[in-house]
Short mmCIF file of C-alpha atoms and ligand atoms in Angstrom, two decimals:
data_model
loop_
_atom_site.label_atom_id
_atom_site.label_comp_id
_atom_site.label_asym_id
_atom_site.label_seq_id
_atom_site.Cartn_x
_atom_site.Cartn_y
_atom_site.Cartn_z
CA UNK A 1 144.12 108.03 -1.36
CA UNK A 2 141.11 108.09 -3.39
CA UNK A 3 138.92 105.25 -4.28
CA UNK A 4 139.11 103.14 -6.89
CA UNK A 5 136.33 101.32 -8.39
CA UNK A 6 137.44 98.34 -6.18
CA UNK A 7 137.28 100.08 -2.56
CA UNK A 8 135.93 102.74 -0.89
CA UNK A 9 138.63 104.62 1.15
CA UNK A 10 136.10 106.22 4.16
CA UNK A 11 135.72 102.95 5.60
CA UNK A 12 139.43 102.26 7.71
CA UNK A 13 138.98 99.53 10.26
CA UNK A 14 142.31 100.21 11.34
CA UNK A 15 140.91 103.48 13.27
CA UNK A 16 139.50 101.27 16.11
CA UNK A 17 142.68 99.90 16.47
CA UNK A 18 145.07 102.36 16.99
CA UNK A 19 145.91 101.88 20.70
CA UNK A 20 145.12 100.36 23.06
CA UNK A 21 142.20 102.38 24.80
CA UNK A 22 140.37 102.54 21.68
CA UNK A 23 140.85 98.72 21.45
CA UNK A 24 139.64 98.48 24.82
CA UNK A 25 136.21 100.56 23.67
CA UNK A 26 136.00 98.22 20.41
CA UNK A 27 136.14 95.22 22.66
CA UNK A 28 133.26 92.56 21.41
CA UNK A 29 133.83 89.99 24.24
CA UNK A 30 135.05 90.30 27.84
CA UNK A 31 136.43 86.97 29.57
CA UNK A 32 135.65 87.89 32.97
CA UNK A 33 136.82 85.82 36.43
CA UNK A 34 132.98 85.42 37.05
CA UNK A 35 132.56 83.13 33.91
CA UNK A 36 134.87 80.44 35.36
CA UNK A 37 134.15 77.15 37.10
CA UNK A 38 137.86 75.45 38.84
CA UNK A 39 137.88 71.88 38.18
CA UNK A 40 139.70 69.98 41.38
CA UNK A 41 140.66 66.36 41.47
CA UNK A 42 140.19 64.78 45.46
CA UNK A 43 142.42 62.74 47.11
CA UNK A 44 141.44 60.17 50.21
CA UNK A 45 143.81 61.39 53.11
CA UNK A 46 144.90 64.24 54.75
CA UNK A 47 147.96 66.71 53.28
CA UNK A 48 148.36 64.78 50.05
CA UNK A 49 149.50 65.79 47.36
CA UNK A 50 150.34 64.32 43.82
CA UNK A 51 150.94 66.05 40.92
CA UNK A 52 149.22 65.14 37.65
CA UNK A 53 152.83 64.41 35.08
CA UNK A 54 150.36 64.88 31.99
CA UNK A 55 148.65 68.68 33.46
CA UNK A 56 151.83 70.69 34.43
CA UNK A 57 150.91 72.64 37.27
CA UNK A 58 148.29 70.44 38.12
CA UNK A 59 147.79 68.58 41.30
CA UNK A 60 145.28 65.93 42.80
CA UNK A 61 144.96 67.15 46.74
CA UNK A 62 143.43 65.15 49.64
CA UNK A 63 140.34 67.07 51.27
CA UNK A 64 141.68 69.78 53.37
CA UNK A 65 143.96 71.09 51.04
CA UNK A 66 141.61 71.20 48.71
CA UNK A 67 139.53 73.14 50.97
CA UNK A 68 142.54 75.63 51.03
CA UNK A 69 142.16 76.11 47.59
CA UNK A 70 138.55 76.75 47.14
CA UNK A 71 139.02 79.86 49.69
CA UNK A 72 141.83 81.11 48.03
CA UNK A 73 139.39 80.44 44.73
CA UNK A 74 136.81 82.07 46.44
CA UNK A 75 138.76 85.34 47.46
CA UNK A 76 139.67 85.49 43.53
CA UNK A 77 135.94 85.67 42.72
CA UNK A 78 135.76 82.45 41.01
CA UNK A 79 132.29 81.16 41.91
CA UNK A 80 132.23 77.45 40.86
CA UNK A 81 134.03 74.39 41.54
CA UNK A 82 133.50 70.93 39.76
CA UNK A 83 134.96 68.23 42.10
CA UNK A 84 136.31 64.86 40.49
CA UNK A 85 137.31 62.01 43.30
CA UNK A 86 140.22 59.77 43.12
CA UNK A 87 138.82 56.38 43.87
CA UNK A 88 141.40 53.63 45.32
CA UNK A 89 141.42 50.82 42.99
CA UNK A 90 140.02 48.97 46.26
CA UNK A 91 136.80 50.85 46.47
CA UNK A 92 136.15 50.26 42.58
CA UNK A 93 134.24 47.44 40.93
CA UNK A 94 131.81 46.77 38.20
CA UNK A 95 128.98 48.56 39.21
CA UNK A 96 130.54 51.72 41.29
CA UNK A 97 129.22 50.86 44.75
CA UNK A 98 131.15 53.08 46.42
CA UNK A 99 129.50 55.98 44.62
CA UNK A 100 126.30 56.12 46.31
CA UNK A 101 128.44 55.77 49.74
CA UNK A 102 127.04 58.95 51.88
CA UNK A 103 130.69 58.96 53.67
CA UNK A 104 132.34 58.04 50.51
CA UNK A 105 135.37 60.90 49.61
CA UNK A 106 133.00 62.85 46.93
CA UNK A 107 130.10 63.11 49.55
CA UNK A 108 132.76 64.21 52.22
CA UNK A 109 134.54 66.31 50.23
CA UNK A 110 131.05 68.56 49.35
CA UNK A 111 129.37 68.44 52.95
CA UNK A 112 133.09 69.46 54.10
CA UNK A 113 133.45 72.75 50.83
CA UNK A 114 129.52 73.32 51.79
CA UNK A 115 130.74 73.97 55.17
CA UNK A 116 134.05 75.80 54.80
CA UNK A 117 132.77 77.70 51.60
CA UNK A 118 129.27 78.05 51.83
CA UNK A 119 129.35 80.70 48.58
CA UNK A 120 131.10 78.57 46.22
CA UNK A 121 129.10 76.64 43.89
CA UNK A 122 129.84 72.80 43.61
CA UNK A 123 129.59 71.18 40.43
CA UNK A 124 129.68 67.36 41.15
CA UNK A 125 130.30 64.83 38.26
CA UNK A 126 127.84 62.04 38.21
CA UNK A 127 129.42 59.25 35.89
CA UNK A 128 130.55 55.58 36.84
CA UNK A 129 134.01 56.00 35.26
CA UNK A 130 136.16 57.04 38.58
CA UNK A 131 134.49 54.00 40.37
CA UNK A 132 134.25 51.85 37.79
CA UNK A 133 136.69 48.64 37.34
CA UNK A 134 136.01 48.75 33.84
CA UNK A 135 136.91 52.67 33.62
CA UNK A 136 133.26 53.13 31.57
CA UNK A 137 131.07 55.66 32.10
CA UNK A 138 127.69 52.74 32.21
CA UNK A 139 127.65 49.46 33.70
CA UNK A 140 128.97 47.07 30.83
CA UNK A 141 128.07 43.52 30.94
CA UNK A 142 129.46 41.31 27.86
CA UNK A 143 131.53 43.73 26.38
CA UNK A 144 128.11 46.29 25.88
CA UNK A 145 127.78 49.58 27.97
CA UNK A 146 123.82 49.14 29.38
CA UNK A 147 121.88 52.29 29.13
CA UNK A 148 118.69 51.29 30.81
CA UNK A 149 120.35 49.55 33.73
CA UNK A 150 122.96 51.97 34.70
CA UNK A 151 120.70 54.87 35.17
CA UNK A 152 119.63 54.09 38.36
CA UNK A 153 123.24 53.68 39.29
CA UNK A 154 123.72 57.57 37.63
CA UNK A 155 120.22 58.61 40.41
CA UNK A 156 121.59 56.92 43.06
CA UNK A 157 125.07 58.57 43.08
CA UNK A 158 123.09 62.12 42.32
CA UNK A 159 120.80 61.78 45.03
CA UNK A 160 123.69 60.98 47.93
CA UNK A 161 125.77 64.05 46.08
CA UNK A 162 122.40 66.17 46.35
CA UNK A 163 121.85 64.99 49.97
CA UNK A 164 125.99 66.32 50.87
CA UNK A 165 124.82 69.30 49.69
CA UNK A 166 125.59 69.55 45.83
CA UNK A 167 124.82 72.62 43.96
CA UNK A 168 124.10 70.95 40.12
CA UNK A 169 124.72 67.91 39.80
CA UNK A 170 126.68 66.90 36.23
CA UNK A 171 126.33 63.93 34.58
CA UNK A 172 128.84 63.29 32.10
CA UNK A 173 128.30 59.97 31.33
CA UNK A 174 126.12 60.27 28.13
CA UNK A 175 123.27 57.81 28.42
CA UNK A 176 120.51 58.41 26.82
CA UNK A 177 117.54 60.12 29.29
CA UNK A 178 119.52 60.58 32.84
CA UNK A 179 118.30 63.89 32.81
CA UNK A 180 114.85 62.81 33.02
CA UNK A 181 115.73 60.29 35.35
CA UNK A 182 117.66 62.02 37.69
CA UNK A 183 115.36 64.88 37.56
CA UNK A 184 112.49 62.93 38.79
CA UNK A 185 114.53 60.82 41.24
CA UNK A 186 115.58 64.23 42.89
CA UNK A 187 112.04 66.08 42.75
CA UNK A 188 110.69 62.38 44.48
CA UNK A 189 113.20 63.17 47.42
CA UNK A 190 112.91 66.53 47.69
CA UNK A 191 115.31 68.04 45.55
CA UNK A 192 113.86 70.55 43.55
CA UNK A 193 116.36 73.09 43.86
CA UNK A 194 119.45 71.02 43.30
CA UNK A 195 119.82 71.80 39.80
CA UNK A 196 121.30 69.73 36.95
CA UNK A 197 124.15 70.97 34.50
CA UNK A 198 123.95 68.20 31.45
CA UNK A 199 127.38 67.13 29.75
CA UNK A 200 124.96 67.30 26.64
CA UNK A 201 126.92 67.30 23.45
CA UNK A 202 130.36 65.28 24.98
CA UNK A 203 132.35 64.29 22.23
CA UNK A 204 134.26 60.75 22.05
CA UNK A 205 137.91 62.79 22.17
CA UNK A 206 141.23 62.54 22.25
CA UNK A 207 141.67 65.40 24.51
CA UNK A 208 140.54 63.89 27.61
CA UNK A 209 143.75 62.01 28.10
CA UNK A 210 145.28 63.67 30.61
CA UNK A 211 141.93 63.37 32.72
CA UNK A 212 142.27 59.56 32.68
CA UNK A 213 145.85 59.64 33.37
CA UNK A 214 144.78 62.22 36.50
CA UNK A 215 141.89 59.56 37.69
CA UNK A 216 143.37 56.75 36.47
CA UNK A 217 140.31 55.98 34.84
CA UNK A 218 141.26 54.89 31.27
CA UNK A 219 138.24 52.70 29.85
CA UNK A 220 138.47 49.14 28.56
CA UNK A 221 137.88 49.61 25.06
CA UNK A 222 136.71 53.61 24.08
CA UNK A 223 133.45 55.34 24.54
CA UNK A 224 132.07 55.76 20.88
CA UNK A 225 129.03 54.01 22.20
CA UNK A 226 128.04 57.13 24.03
CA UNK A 227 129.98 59.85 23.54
CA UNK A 228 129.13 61.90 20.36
CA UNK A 229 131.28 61.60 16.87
CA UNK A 230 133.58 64.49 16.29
CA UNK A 231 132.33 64.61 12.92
CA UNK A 232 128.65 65.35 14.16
CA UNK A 233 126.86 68.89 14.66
CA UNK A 234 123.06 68.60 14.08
CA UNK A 235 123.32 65.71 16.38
CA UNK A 236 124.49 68.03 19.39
CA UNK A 237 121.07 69.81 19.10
CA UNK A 238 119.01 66.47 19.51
CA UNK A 239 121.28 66.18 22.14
CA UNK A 240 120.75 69.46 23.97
CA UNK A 241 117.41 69.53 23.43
CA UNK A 242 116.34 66.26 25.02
CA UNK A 243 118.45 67.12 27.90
CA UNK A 244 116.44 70.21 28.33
CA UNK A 245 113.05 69.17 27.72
CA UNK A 246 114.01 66.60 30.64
CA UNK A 247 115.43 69.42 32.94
CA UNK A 248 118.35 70.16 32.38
CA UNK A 249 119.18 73.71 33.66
CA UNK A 250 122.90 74.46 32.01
CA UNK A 251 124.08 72.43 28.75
CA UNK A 252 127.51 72.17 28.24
CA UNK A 253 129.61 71.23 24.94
CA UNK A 254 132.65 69.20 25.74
CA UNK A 255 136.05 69.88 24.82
CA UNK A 256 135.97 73.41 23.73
CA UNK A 257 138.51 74.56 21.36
CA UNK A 258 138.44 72.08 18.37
CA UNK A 259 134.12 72.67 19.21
CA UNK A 260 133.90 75.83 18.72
CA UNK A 261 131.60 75.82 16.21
CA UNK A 262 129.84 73.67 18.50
CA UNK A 263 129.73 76.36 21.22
CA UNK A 264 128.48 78.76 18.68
CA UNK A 265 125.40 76.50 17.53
CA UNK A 266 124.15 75.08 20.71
CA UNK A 267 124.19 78.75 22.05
CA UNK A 268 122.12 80.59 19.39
CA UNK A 269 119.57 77.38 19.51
CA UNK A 270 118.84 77.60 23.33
CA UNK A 271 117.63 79.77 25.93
CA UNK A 272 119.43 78.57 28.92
CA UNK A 273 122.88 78.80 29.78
CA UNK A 274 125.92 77.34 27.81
CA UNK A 275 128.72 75.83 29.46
CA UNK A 276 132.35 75.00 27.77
CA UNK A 277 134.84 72.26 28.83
CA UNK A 278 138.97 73.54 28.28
CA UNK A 279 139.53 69.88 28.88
CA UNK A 280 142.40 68.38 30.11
CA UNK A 281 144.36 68.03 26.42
CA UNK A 282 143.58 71.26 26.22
CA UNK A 283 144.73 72.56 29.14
CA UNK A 284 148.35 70.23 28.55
CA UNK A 285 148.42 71.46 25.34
CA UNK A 286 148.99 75.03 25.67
CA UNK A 287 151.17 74.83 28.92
CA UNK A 288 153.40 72.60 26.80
CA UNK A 289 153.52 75.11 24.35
CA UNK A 290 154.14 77.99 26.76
CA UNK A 291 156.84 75.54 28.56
CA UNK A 292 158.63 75.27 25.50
CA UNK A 293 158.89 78.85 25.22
CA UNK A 294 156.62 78.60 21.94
CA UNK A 295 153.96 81.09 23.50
CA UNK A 296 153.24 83.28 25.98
CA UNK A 297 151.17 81.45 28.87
CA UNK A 298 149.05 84.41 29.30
CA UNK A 299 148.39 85.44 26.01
CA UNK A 300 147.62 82.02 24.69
CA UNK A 301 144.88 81.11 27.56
CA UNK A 302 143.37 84.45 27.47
CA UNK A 303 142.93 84.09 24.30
CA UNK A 304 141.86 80.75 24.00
CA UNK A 305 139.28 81.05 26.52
CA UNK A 306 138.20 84.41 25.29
CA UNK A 307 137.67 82.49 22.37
CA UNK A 308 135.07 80.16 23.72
CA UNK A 309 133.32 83.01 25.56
CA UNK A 310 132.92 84.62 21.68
CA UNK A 311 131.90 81.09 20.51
CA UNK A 312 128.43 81.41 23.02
CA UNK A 313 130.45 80.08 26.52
CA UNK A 314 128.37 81.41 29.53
CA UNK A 315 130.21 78.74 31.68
CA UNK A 316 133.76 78.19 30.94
CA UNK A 317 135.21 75.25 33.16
CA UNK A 318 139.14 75.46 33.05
CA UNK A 319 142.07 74.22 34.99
CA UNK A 320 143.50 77.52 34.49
CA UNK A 321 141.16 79.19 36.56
CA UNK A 322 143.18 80.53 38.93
CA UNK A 323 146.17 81.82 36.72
CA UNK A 324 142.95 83.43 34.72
CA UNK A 325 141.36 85.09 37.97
CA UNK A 326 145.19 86.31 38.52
CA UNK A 327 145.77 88.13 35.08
CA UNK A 328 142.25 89.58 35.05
CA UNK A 329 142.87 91.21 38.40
CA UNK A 330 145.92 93.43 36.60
C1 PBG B 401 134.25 61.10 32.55
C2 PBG B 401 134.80 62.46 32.37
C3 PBG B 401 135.85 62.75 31.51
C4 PBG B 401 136.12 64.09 31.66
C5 PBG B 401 135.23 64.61 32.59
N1 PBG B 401 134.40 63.57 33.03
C6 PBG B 401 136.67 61.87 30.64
C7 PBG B 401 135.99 60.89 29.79
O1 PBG B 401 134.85 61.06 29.36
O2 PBG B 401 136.63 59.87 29.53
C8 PBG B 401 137.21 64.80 30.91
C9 PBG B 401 137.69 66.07 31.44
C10 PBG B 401 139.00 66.49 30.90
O3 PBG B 401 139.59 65.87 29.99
O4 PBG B 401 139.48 67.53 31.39
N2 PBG B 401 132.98 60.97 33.03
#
């Protein structure tokens, strides 16, 4: 073929496609098992087990099946876990007591994974939301989520998850300055080296549905107060930015797929590491589709998640972890 004045016919991108090894070689971005973080949902009790309807393949387990998991996790060479506790609608009420309890299930559960799986990190969600009778994220008095007033109610729960033994410690609540304040209340007890990953730019979203069904957390009301509007970008680097100037050590955009862009923005703009959340709609959303025989499981996470690790992901926290840290082995 020869060129014409409207291409130049040396230039055949198609060459680096030809098969697969030269694909391989041409590869950009590799998703690799040590880029995941398992999120696990805790059960009080011993040998329970309920599976989560909305998250296919997805199951809540009390403590020491849970610590089953994280060694079979482990052995697969994922390094993180984020841990989310059921709460008893019992134990919950307006200002999330039980989350500061030092024998409470979360504080078990990571002095008991600390123990059995000393290597793994733990990622432990600070928020009021699983504790919470009003299903909020801050303490809400007269229909208004507080900011001031529920951060010492976000310290207290890190400080008790930093005593078990936490590795970061993860707010995902979205107040304005608990980094700073958690930060400090750890450094004035000690805990310099428990480090804080910041839910910084967590979108108000319809993919966290599934989550709530999982926690049965749904909120009185929704979280626009706090959580950031989907139509925002320039806002998530005021965001990230606070969070780090008050200490945060990881920054994490929240979901990831429809955020992309997101991912992509936040990670060219900072200098520390970028997590992403495959949230729970996320997660329902392609197993529905692979269920349904409308994709191929495999081929639709991989490349969703190889997706966000293009976008900027360091961190990618997924419930398919361990499918993930299967295929990757082959
Ligand atoms: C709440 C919290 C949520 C998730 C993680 N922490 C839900 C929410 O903000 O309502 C969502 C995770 C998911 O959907 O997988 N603090």
């Amino acid at each position: 073929m020869k060129d014409s004045k409207y291409f130049n016919s040396n230039i055949r991108l198609r060459r680096l496609r030809k098969n697969a090894a030269t694909r391989d070689l041409a590869t950009e971005t590799r998703l690799h098992t040590k880029n995941l973080v398992w999120p696990l949902f805790i059960l009080e009790g011993e040998n329970q087990r309920q599976e989560v309807k909305s998250m296919p393949g997805v199951e809540k387990l009390s403590l020491n099946l849970i610590i089953k998991e994280a060694k079979e996790a482990h052995e697969l060479g994922i390094p993180g876990l984020a841990l989310f506790p059921v709460i008893p609608d019992n134990k919950k009420d307006k200002k999330a007591s039980e989350s500061k309890n030092p024998n409470g299930l979360m504080q078990t559960a990571i002095k008991e994974l600390k123990k059995e799986v000393p290597e793994i990190v733990l990622f432990t969600d600070v928020a009021m939301d699983p504790y919470s009778t009003d299903g909020q994220d801050g303490l809400v008095e007269n229909g208004e989520i507080l900011n001031d007033e529920t951060l010492p109610i976000l310290a207290e729960m890190a400080l008790a998850q930093a005593k078990a033994g936490a590795d970061f410690i993860a707010p995902s609540d979205m107040m304005d300055h608990r980094i700073g304040y958690i930060r400090q209340a750890l450094d004035a007890q000690g805990f310099t080296n428990t480090g804080i990953m910041s839910y910084a730019a967590k979108y108000a979203s319809a993919f966290y549905g599934p989550f709530r069904d999982a926690l049965d957390s749904a909120p009185n009301g929704d979280k626009k107060t706090y959580q950031m509007n989907p139509a925002n970008s320039k806002e998530a680097l005021s965001e990230v930015s606070i969070d780090i100037n008050e200490g945060a050590d990881i920054v994490m955009v929240k979901p990831a797929l429809a955020y992309l862009d997101i991912i992509s923005l936040v990670k060219t703009n900072v200098n520390i590491p970028v997590a992403a959340y495959n949230v729970s709609g996320e997660y329902a959303m392609l197993k529905l589709l692979a269920k349904n025989n409308l994709a191929n499981e495999k081929e639709i996470v991989l490349e969703s998640l190889t997706a966000m690790k293009r976008a900027g992901a360091d961190l990618i926290f997924t419930y398919f972890a361990k499918d993930v840290a299967e295929w990757l082995k082959s």
